[in-house]
Coordinates of C-alpha atoms in Angstrom, one line a residue:
M14 CA 70.0 80.5 66.9
M15 CA 70.7 77.3 68.9
E16 CA 72.2 77.9 72.4
P17 CA 75.6 76.3 72.9
C18 CA 75.4 73.1 74.9
L19 CA 76.8 73.5 78.4
V20 CA 78.2 70.0 78.2
D21 CA 80.5 71.1 75.4
H22 CA 82.3 73.5 77.9
M23 CA 82.3 71.2 80.9
P24 CA 85.8 70.3 82.0
S25 CA 86.8 66.6 81.6
K26 CA 87.3 66.4 85.4
S27 CA 83.5 66.8 85.7
F28 CA 83.0 63.7 83.6
L29 CA 85.3 61.8 85.8
S30 CA 83.4 63.0 88.8
L31 CA 80.1 62.1 87.2
R32 CA 81.4 58.6 86.4
G33 CA 82.4 58.2 90.0
E34 CA 78.9 59.2 91.1
I35 CA 77.4 56.7 88.7
R36 CA 79.6 54.0 90.1
D37 CA 78.6 54.8 93.6
A38 CA 74.9 55.0 92.7
I39 CA 75.0 51.6 90.9
S40 CA 76.9 50.0 93.8
L41 CA 74.4 51.3 96.3
A42 CA 71.4 50.3 94.2
I43 CA 72.7 46.8 93.2
S44 CA 74.6 45.6 96.2
P45 CA 71.5 45.1 98.4
I46 CA 69.7 43.2 95.6
L47 CA 72.6 40.8 95.1
N48 CA 72.9 40.3 98.9
G49 CA 69.4 38.8 99.0
G50 CA 65.8 39.5 98.3
D51 CA 63.6 38.8 95.4
P52 CA 65.3 36.3 92.9
S53 CA 63.7 38.1 90.0
R54 CA 65.3 41.4 91.1
R55 CA 68.7 39.6 91.3
S56 CA 68.2 38.5 87.7
Q57 CA 67.5 42.1 86.6
A58 CA 70.5 43.4 88.6
L59 CA 72.8 40.8 87.0
E60 CA 71.5 41.5 83.6
V61 CA 72.3 45.2 84.0
L62 CA 75.8 44.4 85.3
S63 CA 76.5 42.1 82.4
Q64 CA 75.6 44.9 79.9
L65 CA 77.7 47.5 81.8
A66 CA 80.7 45.1 81.9
G67 CA 80.8 45.2 78.1
Y68 CA 81.8 48.9 78.1
E69 CA 85.5 49.5 78.9
K70 CA 84.8 53.0 80.3
L71 CA 82.3 51.6 82.8
R72 CA 84.4 48.6 84.0
D73 CA 85.2 50.4 87.3
T74 CA 81.5 50.8 87.9
T75 CA 81.0 47.1 87.5
R76 CA 84.1 46.1 89.3
S77 CA 82.8 47.7 92.5
V78 CA 80.3 44.9 93.0
I79 CA 82.5 42.0 91.8
P80 CA 83.0 40.4 95.2
L81 CA 79.2 40.0 95.5
T82 CA 78.9 38.9 91.9
V83 CA 81.6 36.2 92.3
H84 CA 79.8 35.0 95.4
M85 CA 76.7 34.3 93.3
L86 CA 78.6 31.6 91.4
N87 CA 77.2 29.4 94.2
D88 CA 73.7 30.6 93.5
G89 CA 71.1 27.9 93.0
D90 CA 69.7 29.5 89.8
P91 CA 71.7 28.5 86.7
F92 CA 70.6 31.7 84.9
H93 CA 72.1 33.8 87.7
R94 CA 75.4 32.0 87.3
S95 CA 75.3 32.5 83.5
Y96 CA 75.1 36.2 84.0
V97 CA 78.1 36.0 86.4
F98 CA 80.1 34.2 83.8
E99 CA 79.2 36.9 81.3
I100 CA 80.3 39.7 83.7
L101 CA 83.6 38.0 84.5
S102 CA 84.3 37.3 80.8
N103 CA 83.8 40.9 79.9
L104 CA 85.9 42.3 82.8
A105 CA 88.7 39.7 82.6
R106 CA 90.2 41.2 79.4
Y107 CA 91.0 44.4 81.3
E108 CA 92.7 42.7 84.3
D109 CA 96.4 42.6 85.1
P110 CA 97.8 39.0 85.1
H111 CA 97.4 38.7 88.9
G112 CA 94.0 40.5 89.1
R113 CA 91.1 39.3 91.3
I114 CA 88.9 38.4 88.4
R115 CA 91.7 36.3 86.8
L116 CA 92.1 34.3 90.0
D117 CA 88.3 33.9 90.1
L118 CA 88.4 32.5 86.6
L119 CA 91.0 29.9 87.5
S120 CA 88.8 28.7 90.3
I121 CA 85.9 28.6 87.9
F122 CA 87.7 26.4 85.4
K123 CA 88.6 24.0 88.2
R124 CA 84.9 23.4 88.7
M125 CA 84.3 22.2 85.2
N126 CA 83.8 18.7 86.7
D127 CA 81.1 20.1 89.0
K128 CA 78.1 17.9 89.5
D129 CA 75.9 20.7 88.1
P130 CA 75.8 20.3 84.3
Y131 CA 74.9 24.0 83.8
Y132 CA 78.0 25.0 85.7
R133 CA 80.2 22.7 83.6
S134 CA 78.7 24.1 80.4
D135 CA 79.1 27.7 81.4
S136 CA 82.7 27.1 82.5
S137 CA 83.5 25.5 79.2
H138 CA 81.8 28.3 77.2
T139 CA 83.7 31.0 79.2
S140 CA 87.1 29.4 78.5
S141 CA 86.5 29.4 74.7
R142 CA 85.2 33.0 74.8
L143 CA 88.2 34.3 76.8
A144 CA 90.6 32.6 74.4
E145 CA 90.4 35.5 72.0
Y146 CA 92.3 37.5 74.6
K147 CA 95.9 36.4 74.3
E148 CA 96.8 37.8 77.7
L149 CA 94.4 35.3 79.3
H150 CA 95.8 32.2 77.6
D151 CA 97.9 31.3 80.7
A152 CA 94.7 31.1 82.7
I153 CA 92.9 28.9 80.2
I154 CA 95.6 26.2 79.6
P155 CA 95.1 24.5 83.0
A156 CA 91.4 24.2 82.1
I157 CA 91.9 22.1 78.9
P158 CA 92.2 18.7 80.6
L159 CA 88.9 19.5 82.4
I160 CA 87.3 20.3 79.1
I161 CA 88.6 17.0 77.7
Q162 CA 87.0 15.2 80.6
M163 CA 83.7 16.7 79.5
L164 CA 83.8 14.5 76.4
N165 CA 83.0 11.5 78.6
G166 CA 79.8 13.2 79.8
R167 CA 76.5 11.6 79.3
G168 CA 74.5 14.6 78.0
L169 CA 74.5 15.4 74.3
S170 CA 74.7 19.1 74.9
Y171 CA 77.4 18.6 77.5
R172 CA 79.7 16.8 75.0
S173 CA 78.7 19.1 72.2
N174 CA 79.8 22.1 74.2
A175 CA 83.2 20.5 74.9
L176 CA 83.7 19.7 71.2
K177 CA 82.8 23.3 70.3
T178 CA 85.1 24.7 72.9
L179 CA 88.1 22.5 71.8
S180 CA 87.6 23.5 68.1
Q181 CA 87.6 27.2 69.1
L182 CA 90.7 26.8 71.4
A183 CA 92.6 25.0 68.6
E184 CA 92.6 28.2 66.6
Y185 CA 95.4 29.3 69.0
G186 CA 98.7 27.6 68.8
E187 CA 99.4 27.8 72.5
F188 CA 96.5 25.3 73.2
R189 CA 97.1 22.7 70.5
S190 CA 99.6 20.4 72.3
A191 CA 97.1 20.3 75.3
I192 CA 94.3 19.4 72.9
I193 CA 96.0 16.3 71.4
P194 CA 94.9 14.0 74.2
A195 CA 91.3 14.8 73.3
I196 CA 91.5 13.5 69.7
P197 CA 91.3 9.7 70.5
L198 CA 88.1 10.5 72.5
I199 CA 86.7 12.4 69.6
I200 CA 87.6 9.6 67.2
H201 CA 85.9 7.1 69.5
M202 CA 82.7 9.3 69.2
L203 CA 82.6 8.3 65.5
N204 CA 81.3 5.0 66.8
D205 CA 78.5 6.5 68.9
G206 CA 75.1 5.1 68.6
D207 CA 73.6 8.6 68.0
S208 CA 74.0 10.0 64.5
S209 CA 74.1 13.7 65.6
R210 CA 77.0 12.9 68.0
R211 CA 78.9 11.1 65.2
L212 CA 78.4 14.0 62.8
H213 CA 79.5 16.6 65.5
A214 CA 82.6 14.6 66.2
L215 CA 83.3 14.4 62.4
K216 CA 82.9 18.1 62.1
T217 CA 85.2 18.7 65.0
L218 CA 87.9 16.5 63.5
S219 CA 87.7 18.3 60.2
Q220 CA 88.2 21.6 62.0
L221 CA 91.1 20.3 64.0
A222 CA 92.8 18.9 60.9
A223 CA 93.3 22.5 59.7
H224 CA 96.2 22.6 62.2
M225 CA 99.3 20.7 61.2
E226 CA 100.3 19.8 64.8
L227 CA 97.1 17.8 65.2
R228 CA 97.0 15.8 61.9
N229 CA 99.1 12.8 63.0
A230 CA 96.7 12.2 65.9
I231 CA 93.7 12.4 63.4
C232 CA 95.1 9.7 61.0
P233 CA 93.4 6.8 62.9
A234 CA 90.0 8.4 62.2
I235 CA 90.3 8.0 58.4
P236 CA 89.0 4.4 58.2
L237 CA 86.1 5.2 60.5
I238 CA 85.2 8.3 58.4
L239 CA 85.2 6.3 55.2
H240 CA 83.1 3.7 56.9
M241 CA 80.6 6.4 57.8
F242 CA 80.2 7.2 54.1
G243 CA 77.5 4.5 53.7
D244 CA 75.7 5.3 57.0
E245 CA 75.5 9.1 57.2
D246 CA 74.6 11.9 54.8
P247 CA 77.1 11.1 52.0
S248 CA 77.4 14.7 50.8
Y249 CA 78.5 15.8 54.3
V250 CA 81.0 13.0 54.9
L251 CA 82.3 13.6 51.3
S252 CA 82.9 17.2 52.0
V253 CA 84.8 16.4 55.2
L254 CA 86.9 13.7 53.5
V255 CA 87.7 16.1 50.6
E256 CA 88.9 18.7 53.2
L257 CA 91.1 16.1 54.9
A258 CA 92.6 14.9 51.6
I259 CA 94.1 18.4 51.1
Y260 CA 96.6 17.6 53.9
V261 CA 99.5 15.5 52.7
E262 CA 100.0 14.2 56.3
L263 CA 96.6 12.4 56.1
R264 CA 96.8 10.9 52.6
G265 CA 98.7 7.9 53.7
A266 CA 95.9 6.9 56.0
I267 CA 93.4 7.7 53.2
R268 CA 95.3 5.6 50.8
R269 CA 95.2 2.6 53.1
A270 CA 91.5 3.0 53.6
I271 CA 90.5 3.1 49.9
P272 CA 90.4 -0.7 49.1
P273 CA 87.4 -1.4 51.4
I274 CA 85.6 1.5 49.8
I275 CA 86.2 0.1 46.3
H276 CA 84.5 -3.1 47.4
K277 CA 81.3 -1.1 47.9
L278 CA 81.1 -0.5 44.2
E279 CA 79.6 -4.0 44.1
D280 CA 76.9 -3.1 46.6
E281 CA 73.3 -3.8 45.6
D282 CA 72.3 -0.4 46.8
L283 CA 72.3 2.1 43.9
Y284 CA 72.6 5.1 46.2
R285 CA 75.7 3.6 48.0
R286 CA 77.4 2.9 44.6
L287 CA 76.8 6.5 43.5
S288 CA 78.2 7.7 46.8
V289 CA 81.4 5.6 46.3
L290 CA 81.8 7.0 42.8
K291 CA 81.6 10.5 44.1
I292 CA 84.2 9.9 46.7
L293 CA 86.6 8.2 44.3
S294 CA 86.3 11.0 41.8
Q295 CA 87.1 13.6 44.5
L296 CA 90.1 11.7 45.8
A297 CA 91.4 11.2 42.3
K298 CA 92.3 14.9 42.2
H299 CA 95.3 13.9 44.2
V300 CA 97.9 12.1 42.0
D301 CA 99.4 10.3 45.0
L302 CA 96.1 8.4 45.6
H303 CA 95.8 7.2 42.0
D304 CA 97.6 3.9 42.6
A305 CA 95.1 3.0 45.4
I306 CA 92.1 3.9 43.2
R307 CA 93.4 2.1 40.0
S308 CA 92.0 -1.3 41.0
A309 CA 88.5 0.3 40.8
I310 CA 88.7 1.0 37.1
L311 CA 87.3 -2.2 35.8
L312 CA 84.4 -2.1 38.2
I313 CA 83.7 1.4 37.1
A314 CA 83.9 0.5 33.4
D315 CA 81.4 -2.2 33.9
M316 CA 78.9 0.4 35.1
L317 CA 78.9 2.0 31.7
E318 CA 76.6 -0.7 30.6
N319 CA 74.3 -0.4 33.6
G320 CA 70.6 0.2 33.0
D321 CA 70.5 3.2 35.3
A322 CA 71.4 6.4 33.4
T323 CA 72.5 8.2 36.6
L324 CA 75.0 5.5 37.5
R325 CA 76.3 5.5 33.9
L326 CA 76.9 9.3 34.0
A327 CA 78.6 9.1 37.4
A328 CA 80.9 6.3 36.1
V329 CA 81.8 8.4 33.1
R330 CA 82.7 11.4 35.3
T331 CA 84.8 9.3 37.6
L332 CA 86.7 7.7 34.8
A333 CA 87.3 11.1 33.3
Q334 CA 88.7 12.4 36.6
L335 CA 91.0 9.4 36.8
S336 CA 92.3 9.9 33.3
D337 CA 93.5 13.4 34.0

C-alpha cells in the first residue's frame, strides 16, 4: 500500500513559508549576477526571471529584484533589455495603478524615440502586448504619439513594428481617436518605393477599417489602393478592396475611384484586364456601386469576341454579376 504523501498534510502556512524562502534564495542568487559579472550569466538570470514573471503566484519572487532589473534597461546588450521588457510586461498586469512597474513603463514609452532602434522596437512591442490588460490602458495612451513617430523611421522593421502595434491597439476603443493622426502617414506609405512596405501599409489600413471611427480618415486611401491593383499582387489588393467595400462609409470614395479603373479595360496587358474584370465583378455585389460600373458594360461586352478564352469567360462572369 502506498504511503500517504507528507505534503498532503502540510499546512498551507508552510507553503507560504516555502515560497518566501524561494523568493529570498532567488534574490540572493540573482542579484549579484545582475549587478555585474559575466554578461552570459546575466542573460541566463534574466531569462529565468522572465519565465518566473509569467506565473502569478511567483510574482513576489520576481518583484524582489525589480529595481535591479529596471536598471538594466540601460544595459548595452539589446537582448538583455528585451528580457527586461518581457519581465515588466508580465508583472505590470498585477500592479496597482500607481505601482512601481507602471511608472517604469511610462518612462519606457517616453523613450520610444531613443536613438537605439532595438529600444524603440521593444518599447513599441511592449505597448501592444500590455494593451490586452484594460487596467493598463491609461499608461499606454501617452505612448501612441511616439509610436506614430516611428512611422517616419528609416528601417523597414522599425516601421513594420509600428504598423503592427497600431493595428493591435486599434482593437481597443480607448485608443482609436489617438490613432487617427497615424492614418495619413500610413496612406502615404502606399507610395513607398518598396513593395513590401506598400503591402504592409495596405494590410494595416484594411485592419483599421474594421473600426467605424477610423473609416472617414481612410477614405483618401481608396484611389491609391485602386491604383496599386495593376502594380501589386492583384489577388491581395482585390481581397483588401472587397473588405473595404463592405463598409458603407467607404463606398463613396470607391465609387469616385472606379472610372480610372474602367479605362484599364483597354490596356494591352491581358493580365491587367483580367484583374480589372475581377475587381468590377466583386464591386458589383454592392447595388450602390452599379451606376459607377455601368459605363464599363460595352467594353466588357466587346471582350466576348476576344480570341483569349480566359478573357471571354471572365467577361461573361462579370456581366452576369452586373445583371443580378
